[in-house]
CSV table of C-alpha atoms in Angstrom, one decimal:
chain,number,residue,atom,x,y,z
A,1,MET,CA,77.6,8.6,-44.9
A,2,GLY,CA,75.8,10.9,-42.6
A,3,VAL,CA,77.6,13.1,-39.8
A,4,LEU,CA,76.7,11.9,-36.3
A,5,ILE,CA,78.6,14.5,-34.4
A,6,GLU,CA,80.0,17.8,-35.3
A,7,CYS,CA,82.5,19.6,-33.1
A,8,LYS,CA,83.0,23.2,-33.8
A,9,GLU,CA,85.9,25.3,-32.2
A,10,LEU,CA,85.7,23.5,-28.9
A,11,ALA,CA,87.6,24.8,-26.0
A,12,PHE,CA,87.6,22.9,-22.6
A,13,SER,CA,89.4,23.8,-19.4
A,14,TYR,CA,90.2,21.5,-16.6
A,15,GLU,CA,90.8,22.9,-13.0
A,16,ASP,CA,91.2,26.4,-14.6
A,17,VAL,CA,93.8,25.2,-17.0
A,18,ASP,CA,92.9,25.3,-20.7
A,19,VAL,CA,93.4,21.8,-22.1
A,20,ILE,CA,91.7,22.1,-25.3
A,21,LYS,CA,91.6,25.1,-27.6
A,22,ASP,CA,90.0,25.7,-30.8
A,23,LEU,CA,89.3,22.0,-31.7
A,24,SER,CA,87.0,21.2,-34.7
A,25,PHE,CA,86.3,17.7,-36.0
A,26,THR,CA,83.3,15.5,-37.2
A,27,ILE,CA,82.4,12.0,-36.6
A,28,SER,CA,80.5,10.3,-39.5
A,29,GLU,CA,78.4,7.1,-39.7
A,30,GLY,CA,80.7,4.0,-39.9
A,31,ASP,CA,83.9,6.0,-38.9
A,32,TYR,CA,86.5,4.4,-36.6
A,33,LEU,CA,88.0,7.4,-34.8
A,34,CYS,CA,90.9,7.2,-32.4
A,35,ILE,CA,91.7,9.7,-30.1
A,36,VAL,CA,95.4,9.8,-29.0
A,37,GLY,CA,97.5,12.0,-27.1
A,38,GLU,CA,99.9,12.6,-24.3
A,39,ASN,CA,98.8,12.4,-20.7
A,40,GLY,CA,97.0,15.5,-19.8
A,41,SER,CA,96.4,16.4,-23.4
A,42,GLY,CA,92.6,16.4,-22.5
A,43,LYS,CA,91.6,13.0,-23.9
A,44,SER,CA,89.3,12.3,-20.9
A,45,THR,CA,88.0,15.8,-20.8
A,46,LEU,CA,87.0,15.6,-24.3
A,47,THR,CA,85.4,12.2,-23.8
A,48,LYS,CA,83.3,13.7,-21.0
A,49,GLY,CA,82.4,16.5,-23.4
A,50,LEU,CA,81.3,14.1,-26.1
A,51,LEU,CA,79.3,12.1,-23.6
A,52,GLY,CA,77.6,15.2,-22.4
A,53,LEU,CA,79.1,15.1,-18.8
A,54,LYS,CA,80.8,18.3,-19.3
A,55,SER,CA,79.9,21.3,-21.3
A,56,PRO,CA,82.6,23.1,-23.4
A,57,ASP,CA,83.6,26.5,-22.4
A,58,LYS,CA,83.5,27.5,-26.0
A,59,GLY,CA,82.3,26.1,-29.2
A,60,LYS,CA,79.6,23.6,-30.0
A,61,ILE,CA,79.0,19.9,-30.1
A,62,ILE,CA,76.2,19.3,-32.5
A,63,PHE,CA,74.6,15.9,-32.3
A,64,SER,CA,72.7,14.7,-35.4
A,65,ASP,CA,69.0,14.3,-35.2
A,66,ASN,CA,69.2,10.6,-35.8
A,67,LEU,CA,71.7,10.1,-32.9
A,68,LYS,CA,69.9,9.9,-29.6
A,69,LYS,CA,71.2,9.5,-26.3
A,70,LYS,CA,70.2,5.9,-26.2
A,71,ASP,CA,71.9,5.2,-29.4
A,72,ILE,CA,75.2,5.6,-27.7
A,73,GLY,CA,77.1,2.9,-25.9
A,74,TYR,CA,80.1,3.6,-23.6
A,75,LEU,CA,82.8,1.5,-22.5
A,76,PRO,CA,84.4,3.4,-19.4
A,77,GLN,CA,87.7,2.7,-17.6
A,78,GLN,CA,87.3,0.2,-14.7
A,79,THR,CA,87.1,1.7,-11.3
A,80,PRO,CA,88.7,0.0,-8.4
A,81,ALA,CA,85.3,-0.6,-6.6
A,82,GLN,CA,84.2,-2.7,-9.7
A,83,LYS,CA,87.0,-5.3,-9.5
A,84,ASP,CA,85.5,-7.2,-6.7
A,85,PHE,CA,81.9,-6.4,-7.4
A,86,PRO,CA,79.5,-9.2,-6.6
A,87,ALA,CA,77.3,-9.3,-9.7
A,88,SER,CA,76.6,-12.0,-12.1
A,89,VAL,CA,77.6,-11.2,-15.7
A,90,PHE,CA,74.1,-11.3,-16.9
A,91,GLU,CA,73.2,-8.7,-14.2
A,92,VAL,CA,75.9,-6.5,-15.5
A,93,VAL,CA,75.0,-6.8,-19.1
A,94,LEU,CA,71.4,-6.4,-18.6
A,95,SER,CA,72.0,-3.1,-16.7
A,96,GLY,CA,73.0,-1.6,-20.1
A,97,ARG,CA,69.3,-1.5,-21.0
A,98,LEU,CA,68.5,0.8,-18.2
A,99,ASN,CA,68.5,3.9,-20.3
A,100,SER,CA,65.6,2.7,-22.3
A,101,ARG,CA,63.6,2.0,-19.4
A,102,GLY,CA,62.7,5.5,-18.3
A,103,LEU,CA,60.9,5.4,-15.0
A,104,ARG,CA,59.6,1.9,-15.5
A,105,PRO,CA,61.2,0.0,-12.8
A,106,PHE,CA,61.7,-3.5,-14.2
A,107,TYR,CA,63.3,-5.0,-17.3
A,108,SER,CA,61.0,-6.4,-20.0
A,109,LYS,CA,61.4,-9.8,-21.9
A,110,ALA,CA,62.7,-7.8,-24.9
A,111,ASP,CA,65.5,-6.2,-22.6
A,112,LYS,CA,66.6,-9.7,-21.5
A,113,MET,CA,66.6,-10.9,-25.1
A,114,THR,CA,68.8,-8.1,-26.1
A,115,ALA,CA,71.2,-8.9,-23.3
A,116,HIS,CA,71.4,-12.5,-24.4
A,117,GLU,CA,71.9,-11.6,-28.0
A,118,ASN,CA,74.9,-9.4,-27.0
A,119,ILE,CA,76.4,-12.0,-24.7
A,120,HIS,CA,76.1,-14.3,-27.6
A,121,LYS,CA,77.7,-11.9,-30.0
A,122,LEU,CA,80.8,-11.4,-27.8
A,123,GLY,CA,81.1,-15.1,-27.2
A,124,ILE,CA,80.8,-15.0,-23.3
A,125,GLU,CA,77.7,-17.4,-22.9
A,126,GLU,CA,79.7,-19.6,-20.6
A,127,LEU,CA,80.5,-16.8,-18.3
A,128,MET,CA,76.8,-15.8,-18.1
A,129,LYS,CA,76.3,-17.1,-14.7
A,130,ARG,CA,79.7,-16.5,-13.1
A,131,SER,CA,80.5,-13.6,-10.9
A,132,TYR,CA,81.9,-10.5,-12.5
A,133,ARG,CA,84.8,-10.3,-9.8
A,134,ASP,CA,86.0,-13.9,-10.7
A,135,LEU,CA,86.7,-13.1,-14.3
A,136,SER,CA,89.9,-12.1,-15.9
A,137,GLY,CA,90.7,-8.5,-17.1
A,138,GLY,CA,89.9,-9.5,-20.7
A,139,GLN,CA,86.7,-11.3,-19.9
A,140,GLN,CA,85.6,-8.4,-17.8
A,141,GLN,CA,86.2,-6.1,-20.8
A,142,ARG,CA,84.0,-8.3,-22.9
A,143,VAL,CA,81.3,-8.1,-20.4
A,144,LEU,CA,81.4,-4.5,-20.4
A,145,LEU,CA,81.5,-4.3,-24.1
A,146,ALA,CA,78.3,-6.4,-24.2
A,147,ARG,CA,76.8,-4.0,-21.7
A,148,ALA,CA,77.9,-1.0,-23.9
A,149,LEU,CA,76.1,-2.8,-26.9
A,150,CYS,CA,72.9,-3.2,-24.9
A,151,ALA,CA,73.0,0.7,-24.3
A,152,GLY,CA,73.5,1.8,-27.8
A,153,LYS,CA,73.8,0.3,-31.3
A,154,LYS,CA,75.0,3.2,-33.4
A,155,LEU,CA,77.9,4.7,-31.6
A,156,LEU,CA,80.4,3.2,-29.2
A,157,PHE,CA,82.7,5.2,-27.0
A,158,LEU,CA,85.5,3.2,-25.8
A,159,ASP,CA,87.8,4.6,-23.2
A,160,GLU,CA,91.2,3.0,-23.3
A,161,PRO,CA,89.8,-0.5,-23.8
A,162,VAL,CA,93.1,-2.5,-23.6
A,163,THR,CA,94.6,-0.8,-20.6
A,164,GLY,CA,96.1,-3.7,-18.4
A,165,LEU,CA,95.3,-6.5,-20.7
A,166,ASP,CA,98.1,-8.8,-21.9
A,167,PRO,CA,99.3,-8.8,-25.7
A,168,ILE,CA,97.1,-11.6,-26.8
A,169,VAL,CA,93.9,-10.4,-25.1
A,170,THR,CA,94.6,-6.9,-26.4
A,171,GLU,CA,94.9,-8.2,-29.9
A,172,GLU,CA,91.7,-10.2,-29.5
A,173,MET,CA,90.0,-7.0,-28.3
A,174,TYR,CA,91.2,-4.8,-31.2
A,175,ARG,CA,89.8,-7.7,-33.6
A,176,LEU,CA,86.4,-7.7,-31.8
A,177,ILE,CA,86.1,-3.9,-32.1
A,178,GLU,CA,87.2,-4.0,-35.8
A,179,ASP,CA,84.5,-6.6,-36.3
A,180,LEU,CA,81.9,-4.3,-34.7
A,181,ASN,CA,82.8,-1.6,-36.8
A,182,LYS,CA,83.0,-3.5,-40.0
A,183,THR,CA,80.3,-6.2,-39.9
A,184,ASP,CA,77.8,-4.4,-37.6
A,185,LYS,CA,78.5,-1.0,-38.9
A,186,ILE,CA,78.9,0.6,-35.5
A,187,THR,CA,80.7,3.7,-35.4
A,188,ILE,CA,83.6,3.7,-32.9
A,189,VAL,CA,85.3,6.4,-31.0
A,190,MET,CA,88.1,4.9,-29.0
A,191,VAL,CA,90.5,6.8,-26.7
A,192,SER,CA,93.8,5.2,-26.6
A,193,HIS,CA,97.5,5.6,-25.6
A,194,ASP,CA,98.7,3.1,-28.2
A,195,ILE,CA,99.3,5.2,-31.4
A,196,LYS,CA,100.8,2.4,-33.5
A,197,SER,CA,97.6,0.1,-33.0
A,198,ALA,CA,95.4,3.0,-33.4
A,199,ALA,CA,96.8,3.7,-36.8
A,200,ARG,CA,96.5,0.1,-37.7
A,201,TYR,CA,92.6,-0.1,-37.2
A,202,ALA,CA,91.2,3.3,-37.2
A,203,THR,CA,89.9,5.1,-40.3
A,204,HIS,CA,90.5,8.7,-38.6
A,205,ILE,CA,92.8,9.9,-36.0
A,206,LEU,CA,92.5,12.9,-33.7
A,207,HIS,CA,95.8,13.6,-32.0
A,208,LEU,CA,95.4,16.1,-29.2
A,209,ASN,CA,98.3,18.2,-28.7
A,210,SER,CA,98.9,21.3,-26.5
A,211,GLU,CA,100.4,23.1,-29.5
A,212,LYS,CA,98.6,21.9,-32.5
A,213,SER,CA,96.2,19.1,-32.6
A,214,PHE,CA,95.6,17.0,-35.8
A,215,PHE,CA,92.4,15.6,-37.2
A,216,GLY,CA,92.1,13.6,-40.4
A,217,THR,CA,92.2,10.2,-42.0
A,218,THR,CA,94.8,7.7,-40.8
A,219,GLN,CA,96.8,8.2,-44.0
A,220,GLN,CA,96.9,11.8,-43.6
A,221,TYR,CA,98.1,11.4,-40.1
A,222,ILE,CA,100.8,9.1,-41.0
A,223,ASN,CA,102.2,11.7,-43.6
A,224,SER,CA,101.8,14.7,-41.2
A,225,PRO,CA,104.6,16.1,-39.1
A,226,LEU,CA,103.0,14.6,-35.9
A,227,GLY,CA,102.6,11.1,-37.4
A,228,GLN,CA,106.1,11.4,-38.8
A,229,TYR,CA,107.5,11.7,-35.4
A,230,PHE,CA,105.8,8.5,-34.4
A,231,PHE,CA,106.2,6.5,-37.6
A,232,GLY,CA,109.4,7.8,-39.0
A,233,GLU,CA,109.8,8.2,-42.7
A,234,VAL,CA,107.4,6.1,-44.8
B,1,MET,CA,63.2,-22.6,24.7
B,2,ILE,CA,59.6,-21.9,23.0
B,3,ASN,CA,58.1,-21.2,26.4
B,4,GLU,CA,60.8,-18.7,27.2
B,5,LEU,CA,60.1,-16.9,23.8
B,6,ILE,CA,56.5,-16.8,24.5
B,7,GLU,CA,57.2,-15.4,27.9
B,8,MET,CA,59.6,-12.9,26.5
B,9,PHE,CA,57.2,-11.5,23.7
B,10,SER,CA,54.4,-11.4,26.2
B,11,ASN,CA,55.9,-8.0,27.1
B,12,ASP,CA,54.5,-5.2,25.0
B,13,PHE,CA,57.9,-3.4,24.8
B,14,MET,CA,59.5,-6.5,23.3
B,15,ILE,CA,56.8,-6.8,20.6
B,16,ARG,CA,57.4,-3.1,19.7
B,17,ALA,CA,61.1,-3.8,19.6
B,18,LEU,CA,60.6,-6.6,17.5
B,19,ILE,CA,58.4,-5.0,14.9
B,20,GLY,CA,60.4,-1.7,14.7
B,21,GLY,CA,63.8,-3.6,14.9
B,22,THR,CA,63.0,-6.0,12.1
B,23,LEU,CA,61.8,-3.3,9.8
B,24,VAL,CA,64.9,-1.2,10.5
B,25,SER,CA,67.2,-4.1,10.0
B,26,LEU,CA,65.6,-4.9,6.8
B,27,CYS,CA,66.0,-1.5,5.3
B,28,ALA,CA,69.5,-0.9,6.6
B,29,SER,CA,70.7,-4.1,5.3
B,30,LEU,CA,69.3,-3.5,1.6
B,31,LEU,CA,70.8,0.1,1.6
B,32,GLY,CA,74.1,-1.2,3.2
B,33,VAL,CA,74.9,-3.3,0.1
B,34,SER,CA,75.0,-0.2,-2.1
B,35,LEU,CA,76.8,2.1,0.4
B,36,VAL,CA,79.5,-0.5,1.1
B,37,LEU,CA,80.0,-1.1,-2.6
B,38,LYS,CA,80.1,2.5,-3.4
B,39,ARG,CA,82.6,3.1,-0.5
B,40,TYR,CA,80.2,5.2,1.3
B,41,SER,CA,80.3,3.3,4.6
B,42,MET,CA,81.6,6.3,6.5
B,43,ILE,CA,78.5,8.4,5.4
B,44,GLY,CA,76.3,6.1,7.5
B,45,ASP,CA,78.7,6.5,10.4
B,46,GLY,CA,78.8,10.2,10.0
B,47,LEU,CA,74.9,10.6,9.7
B,48,SER,CA,74.3,8.5,12.9
B,49,HIS,CA,76.6,11.0,14.8
B,50,VAL,CA,74.7,14.0,13.2
B,51,GLY,CA,71.4,12.2,14.3
B,52,PHE,CA,72.6,11.9,17.9
B,53,GLY,CA,73.5,15.7,17.9
B,54,ALA,CA,70.0,16.7,16.4
B,55,LEU,CA,68.2,14.3,18.8
B,56,ALA,CA,70.0,15.7,21.8
B,57,VAL,CA,69.5,19.4,20.8
B,58,ALA,CA,65.8,18.7,20.1
B,59,SER,CA,65.2,16.9,23.6
B,60,ALA,CA,67.0,19.7,25.3
B,61,ILE,CA,64.7,22.4,24.0
B,62,GLY,CA,61.9,20.2,25.0
B,63,ALA,CA,60.5,19.4,21.6
B,64,ALA,CA,57.4,17.2,21.6
B,65,ALA,CA,58.8,14.8,18.8
B,66,PRO,CA,62.7,14.9,18.8
B,67,LEU,CA,62.8,11.9,16.3
B,68,GLN,CA,60.7,13.9,13.8
B,69,ILE,CA,62.8,17.0,14.3
B,70,ALA,CA,66.1,14.9,13.6
B,71,ILE,CA,64.9,13.8,10.3
B,72,PRO,CA,65.3,17.1,8.3
B,73,VAL,CA,68.6,17.7,9.9
B,74,VAL,CA,69.9,14.3,9.0
B,75,VAL,CA,68.5,14.3,5.5
B,76,ILE,CA,70.3,17.7,4.9
B,77,ALA,CA,73.4,16.4,6.4
B,78,ALA,CA,73.1,13.2,4.0
B,79,PHE,CA,73.0,15.3,0.9
B,80,PHE,CA,75.9,17.4,2.3
B,81,LEU,CA,78.1,14.4,3.0
B,82,LEU,CA,77.3,12.9,-0.4
B,83,ARG,CA,78.5,16.2,-2.1
B,84,ILE,CA,81.5,16.1,-0.1
B,85,SER,CA,82.4,12.5,-1.0
B,86,GLU,CA,81.7,13.1,-4.7
B,87,ASN,CA,83.7,16.1,-4.9
B,88,GLY,CA,87.3,14.8,-5.1
B,89,LYS,CA,88.9,18.2,-4.4
B,90,ILE,CA,88.2,18.0,-0.6
B,91,LYS,CA,89.5,15.3,1.5
B,92,GLY,CA,86.2,13.5,1.8
B,93,ASP,CA,87.0,10.9,4.6
B,94,ALA,CA,88.6,13.7,6.8
B,95,ALA,CA,85.6,16.1,6.3
B,96,ILE,CA,83.0,13.3,7.3
B,97,ALA,CA,85.1,12.6,10.4
B,98,LEU,CA,85.2,16.4,11.2
B,99,ILE,CA,81.4,16.6,10.9
B,100,SER,CA,80.7,13.6,12.8
B,101,THR,CA,82.9,14.3,15.7
B,102,SER,CA,81.6,17.9,15.9
B,103,ALA,CA,78.0,16.8,15.9
B,104,LEU,CA,78.8,14.3,18.7
B,105,ALA,CA,80.5,16.9,20.7
B,106,VAL,CA,77.6,19.4,20.4
B,107,GLY,CA,75.1,16.7,21.2
B,108,ILE,CA,76.8,15.5,24.3
B,109,THR,CA,77.6,19.1,25.6
B,110,VAL,CA,74.0,20.2,25.0
B,111,ALA,CA,72.5,17.1,26.7
B,112,SER,CA,74.8,17.3,29.8
B,113,VAL,CA,74.5,21.1,30.3
B,114,SER,CA,70.7,20.8,30.1
B,115,GLY,CA,70.7,17.9,32.4
B,116,LEU,CA,69.5,15.0,30.2
B,117,ASN,CA,72.3,12.7,31.6
B,118,THR,CA,70.1,9.8,32.1
B,119,ASP,CA,69.1,9.7,28.4
B,120,ILE,CA,72.6,10.0,27.0
B,121,ASN,CA,73.5,6.5,27.5
B,122,SER,CA,70.3,5.3,25.7
B,123,TYR,CA,70.8,7.7,22.9
B,124,LEU,CA,74.3,6.6,22.5
B,125,PHE,CA,74.1,2.8,23.0
B,126,GLY,CA,70.4,2.1,22.5
B,127,SER,CA,67.8,0.7,24.6
B,128,ILE,CA,65.2,-2.1,24.4
B,129,ILE,CA,62.5,-0.2,26.0
B,130,ALA,CA,63.2,2.9,24.1
B,131,MET,CA,60.4,2.6,21.6
B,132,ASP,CA,56.9,3.7,22.5
B,133,THR,CA,53.8,2.9,20.5
B,134,GLY,CA,54.1,6.2,18.6
B,135,ASP,CA,57.7,5.4,17.6
B,136,VAL,CA,56.7,1.9,16.3
B,137,VAL,CA,54.0,3.4,14.1
B,138,PHE,CA,56.3,6.1,12.8
B,139,CYS,CA,59.1,3.6,12.3
B,140,SER,CA,56.9,1.1,10.4
B,141,ILE,CA,55.4,3.7,8.0
B,142,LEU,CA,58.9,5.0,7.2
B,143,SER,CA,60.3,1.5,6.8
B,144,VAL,CA,57.7,0.4,4.4
B,145,PHE,CA,58.2,3.5,2.4
B,146,ILE,CA,61.8,2.8,2.3
B,147,LEU,CA,61.3,-0.7,1.3
B,148,ILE,CA,58.8,0.3,-1.5
B,149,MET,CA,61.3,2.8,-2.8
B,150,PHE,CA,64.1,0.3,-2.8
B,151,VAL,CA,62.1,-2.3,-4.9
B,152,PHE,CA,61.1,0.3,-7.3
B,153,PHE,CA,64.4,1.6,-7.9
B,154,TYR,CA,66.3,-1.7,-7.5
B,155,ASN,CA,67.6,-1.8,-11.1
B,156,LYS,CA,68.7,1.9,-11.0
B,157,ILE,CA,70.4,1.5,-7.7
B,158,PHE,CA,72.3,-1.6,-9.1
B,159,ALA,CA,73.4,0.5,-12.1
B,160,VAL,CA,74.6,3.5,-10.2
B,161,THR,CA,76.4,1.2,-7.7
B,162,PHE,CA,78.1,-0.8,-10.2
B,163,ASP,CA,79.1,1.9,-12.6
B,164,GLU,CA,78.1,5.5,-12.1
B,165,ASN,CA,80.2,7.0,-15.0
B,166,PHE,CA,78.3,4.6,-17.4
B,167,ALA,CA,74.9,5.3,-16.1
B,168,ARG,CA,75.5,8.9,-16.4
B,169,ALA,CA,77.0,8.8,-20.0
B,170,THR,CA,74.1,6.7,-21.2
B,171,GLY,CA,71.4,9.0,-19.9
B,172,THR,CA,70.6,7.8,-16.4
B,173,LYS,CA,70.4,10.6,-14.0
B,174,ALA,CA,72.9,9.2,-11.4
B,175,GLY,CA,72.9,12.2,-9.3
B,176,VAL,CA,69.2,11.7,-8.6
B,177,TYR,CA,69.5,8.2,-7.5
B,178,ASN,CA,72.5,9.0,-5.3
B,179,MET,CA,70.3,11.3,-3.5
B,180,ILE,CA,67.6,8.8,-3.2
B,181,ILE,CA,70.2,6.3,-1.6
B,182,ALA,CA,71.3,9.1,0.7
B,183,LEU,CA,67.8,10.1,1.7
B,184,LEU,CA,66.6,6.5,2.4
B,185,THR,CA,69.9,6.0,4.4
B,186,ALA,CA,69.1,9.1,6.4
B,187,LEU,CA,65.7,8.0,7.2
B,188,THR,CA,66.9,4.5,8.2
B,189,ILE,CA,69.5,5.8,10.6
B,190,VAL,CA,67.0,8.1,12.4
B,191,VAL,CA,64.5,5.5,12.7
B,192,GLY,CA,66.8,2.9,14.0
B,193,MET,CA,68.7,5.3,16.3
B,194,LYS,CA,66.6,4.9,19.3
B,195,MET,CA,67.0,1.2,19.8
B,196,MET,CA,70.4,0.6,18.4
B,197,GLY,CA,72.0,3.8,19.6
B,198,SER,CA,73.8,6.3,17.5
B,199,MET,CA,77.2,4.8,18.1
B,200,LEU,CA,76.2,1.5,16.7
B,201,ILE,CA,73.5,2.0,14.2
B,202,SER,CA,75.8,2.2,11.2
B,203,SER,CA,76.8,-1.4,12.0
B,204,LEU,CA,73.4,-2.4,11.0
B,205,ILE,CA,74.2,-0.9,7.6
B,206,ILE,CA,77.6,-2.4,7.1
B,207,PHE,CA,77.8,-5.7,8.8
B,208,PRO,CA,75.1,-7.6,6.8
B,209,ALA,CA,76.3,-6.3,3.5
B,210,VAL,CA,79.9,-7.4,4.2
B,211,ILE,CA,78.9,-10.8,5.4
B,212,SER,CA,76.7,-11.5,2.2
B,213,MET,CA,79.4,-10.3,-0.1
B,214,ARG,CA,81.8,-13.0,1.5
B,215,VAL,CA,79.6,-15.9,0.5
B,216,CYS,CA,77.5,-14.6,-2.5
B,217,SER,CA,78.5,-13.6,-6.0
B,218,ARG,CA,75.4,-12.2,-7.5
B,219,PHE,CA,74.0,-8.9,-6.7
B,220,LYS,CA,70.5,-10.2,-6.2
B,221,THR,CA,71.6,-13.0,-3.9
B,222,VAL,CA,73.7,-10.6,-2.0
B,223,ILE,CA,70.7,-8.3,-1.3
B,224,ILE,CA,68.4,-11.2,-0.3
B,225,THR,CA,71.2,-12.8,1.8
B,226,SER,CA,72.1,-9.4,3.5
B,227,ALA,CA,68.4,-8.8,4.3
B,228,SER,CA,68.0,-12.4,5.8
B,229,VAL,CA,71.2,-12.2,7.9
B,230,SER,CA,70.3,-8.8,9.2
B,231,VAL,CA,66.8,-10.0,10.4
B,232,LEU,CA,68.2,-13.2,11.9
B,233,CYS,CA,71.1,-11.4,13.8
B,234,PHE,CA,68.7,-8.8,15.0
B,235,PHE,CA,66.4,-11.5,16.3
B,236,ILE,CA,69.2,-13.3,18.1
B,237,GLY,CA,70.6,-10.1,19.5
B,238,LEU,CA,67.4,-8.8,20.7
B,239,THR,CA,66.4,-12.0,22.6
B,240,SER,CA,69.8,-12.4,24.1
B,241,SER,CA,69.8,-8.8,25.2
B,242,TYR,CA,66.6,-9.5,27.0
B,243,THR,CA,67.8,-12.7,28.4
B,244,TYR,CA,71.1,-11.3,29.8
B,245,SER,CA,69.9,-7.8,30.3
B,246,ALA,CA,72.6,-6.6,27.9
B,247,PRO,CA,72.4,-3.4,25.8
B,248,THR,CA,70.4,-4.2,22.9
B,249,GLY,CA,72.6,-2.4,20.1
B,250,ALA,CA,75.8,-3.9,21.5
B,251,SER,CA,74.3,-7.5,21.4
B,252,ILE,CA,73.1,-7.2,17.9
B,253,VAL,CA,76.5,-6.0,17.0
B,254,ILE,CA,78.1,-8.9,18.7
B,255,VAL,CA,75.9,-11.3,16.9
B,256,ASN,CA,76.7,-9.7,13.7
B,257,MET,CA,80.4,-9.9,14.4
B,258,ILE,CA,80.1,-13.7,14.9
B,259,ALA,CA,78.2,-14.1,11.7
B,260,LEU,CA,80.9,-12.3,9.9
B,261,LEU,CA,83.7,-14.7,11.3
B,262,ILE,CA,81.5,-17.7,10.2
B,263,ALA,CA,81.0,-16.1,6.7
B,264,ILE,CA,84.8,-15.4,6.2
B,265,VAL,CA,85.3,-19.3,6.9
B,266,ILE,CA,82.5,-20.2,4.6
B,267,GLY,CA,83.8,-17.7,2.0
B,268,LYS,CA,87.2,-19.2,2.1
B,269,PHE,CA,85.8,-22.7,1.6
B,270,VAL,CA,83.7,-21.6,-1.4
B,271,LYS,CA,86.4,-20.0,-3.0
B,272,LYS,CA,88.6,-23.1,-2.8
B,273,ARG,CA,86.0,-25.2,-4.4
B,274,ARG,CA,85.6,-23.0,-7.3
C-alpha cells in the first residue's frame, strides 16, 4: 500500500499560540485514520493544513504523486448559513464536481452521471428533488458526503461527521463510512471527539495532545498510556 | 390602462428610466441571492453610502462624469469591506457601519458646503428624470457585462455561496469568486444609484432575494424568481411613481415591501402543504 500523505515534524500556530509541535505521521492508501484530541488541541488547524488551507510554520506535508487535489473529497462541518439554504439535493451534490471543471462554466453529462451515481450509492435517491433546508441533520450529512465523493474518490476528509446526530443516525453514518473504506477502498481521515467509536472503526489513531501526541495503529493506541487513560486496563 | 401606459412611455425620460432600471433590477436581484445567503447584505448597504460620498465629492469638484469616478472608489471599498467581513478578528458589522456613515457624512458635508443642495435630494432618494442618454448607455453596457459574468460564473457562485470551506479545500479559488461577487455588486450599486438613490439602492439587492427564498426551494428557481420579482416590482414602482409623482426609489421599495408580505403568506401556505 502506497503512502499518500507524509507529514514530517509539523508545527502550527493559531493566533500566535503554538498548537502543534514536532508532529510526524503518514497516511497510506486504504487507511482509516482518526484524529482525536481535546478542544484546542489543534484538530481543526491540522485539518486546514492537510487540506492546504494553511501552511505549517515548520516541517513538511508531502503529497504523493498519485494524489491530486481533485482526488480529495471533504465533508466540512456545517455552517449556520447552510441550515436554511434554498438548494435542491441534486444541486448540492453536483457542486462537488466543480473542482474538475476548471474555467469551463457548465457541468457536463458525465458530471451529472457522477452525481447520480453517488446519490444512488448513499441511498438518497428519494431526496434528490427535495430542498436541502427541509432535510434532517442525518440526511443533510449524507447529501454532503455524496458531494464529497463527487469531488474526490481516493481520500475523504471528514470533519466531525456525526456532531449533532442522534445515536441511531450516528451509527448509520459510521457504518456508511466504514463501508466506503472497506468496499470502495477510499482512504478515510476523520476528525472526531468520540474516541471510543474512533477506536472501534479506525485502523490508525492520531491523538493530538499538548504534551505528547500519539500516532500509531488502533491496537498500539489502546495499549499506550494515552489509550489506557480512556479505555482502562485491557 | 393601456392608453395611460402608452402616454406614460411617450416621454423619453420614462423610456430611459425603464431600460436602465430594468437592467439594474435584474443585476441587483441576481447578485442579491448570493449576498443575502452569504450574510453579506450589509456590504451592499455600506457600498451605496460610499457611492454617495464619492458621487457628491466628484460633483463638487466639478468632474465631467461623476458616475464614472465613483466606480473605482466603490470597487475599492467593496474589496475592503469584503476583507473586513472575512476577517473574523475585527467586528465586521461595526466596521461596515462606521465606513458607511463616515462616507455619508463626508458626502453630505461636501455637497452642502459647495452649494449642491438641490442635487442632494436626488442623490439620496433617487429621481425618475435623473438618467440622461449617456447614463443609460453606460448603465446598459455595465449591466450586460454583469449579467454575462453572472451566467458564466453561476456554478462557481453557487459553490462559494453554499460552502466556501468546501470549495476552497477541493481546489476552487473561493477568494477570487468572492472578489468577482464584490466587484459586480459595486458596479450594480453605482449604476443604480442615480435612479434609486443611495439610501434605497440596497433594497434592490435584498428584497427580491428574500422574497424568492420565502417561496422557492431550489437555487435555480430562487435566482429566476428573484429576477422576475425584481423586474416586475420595478415596473409597478416606476409607473406608480410617475402617476402619483412619488419618489421613484421609495415607490419601488414600497412595492417590494408589499410583495414580501404576500410572499410570507404564500411561504407559510406552501410549508403547511409539504
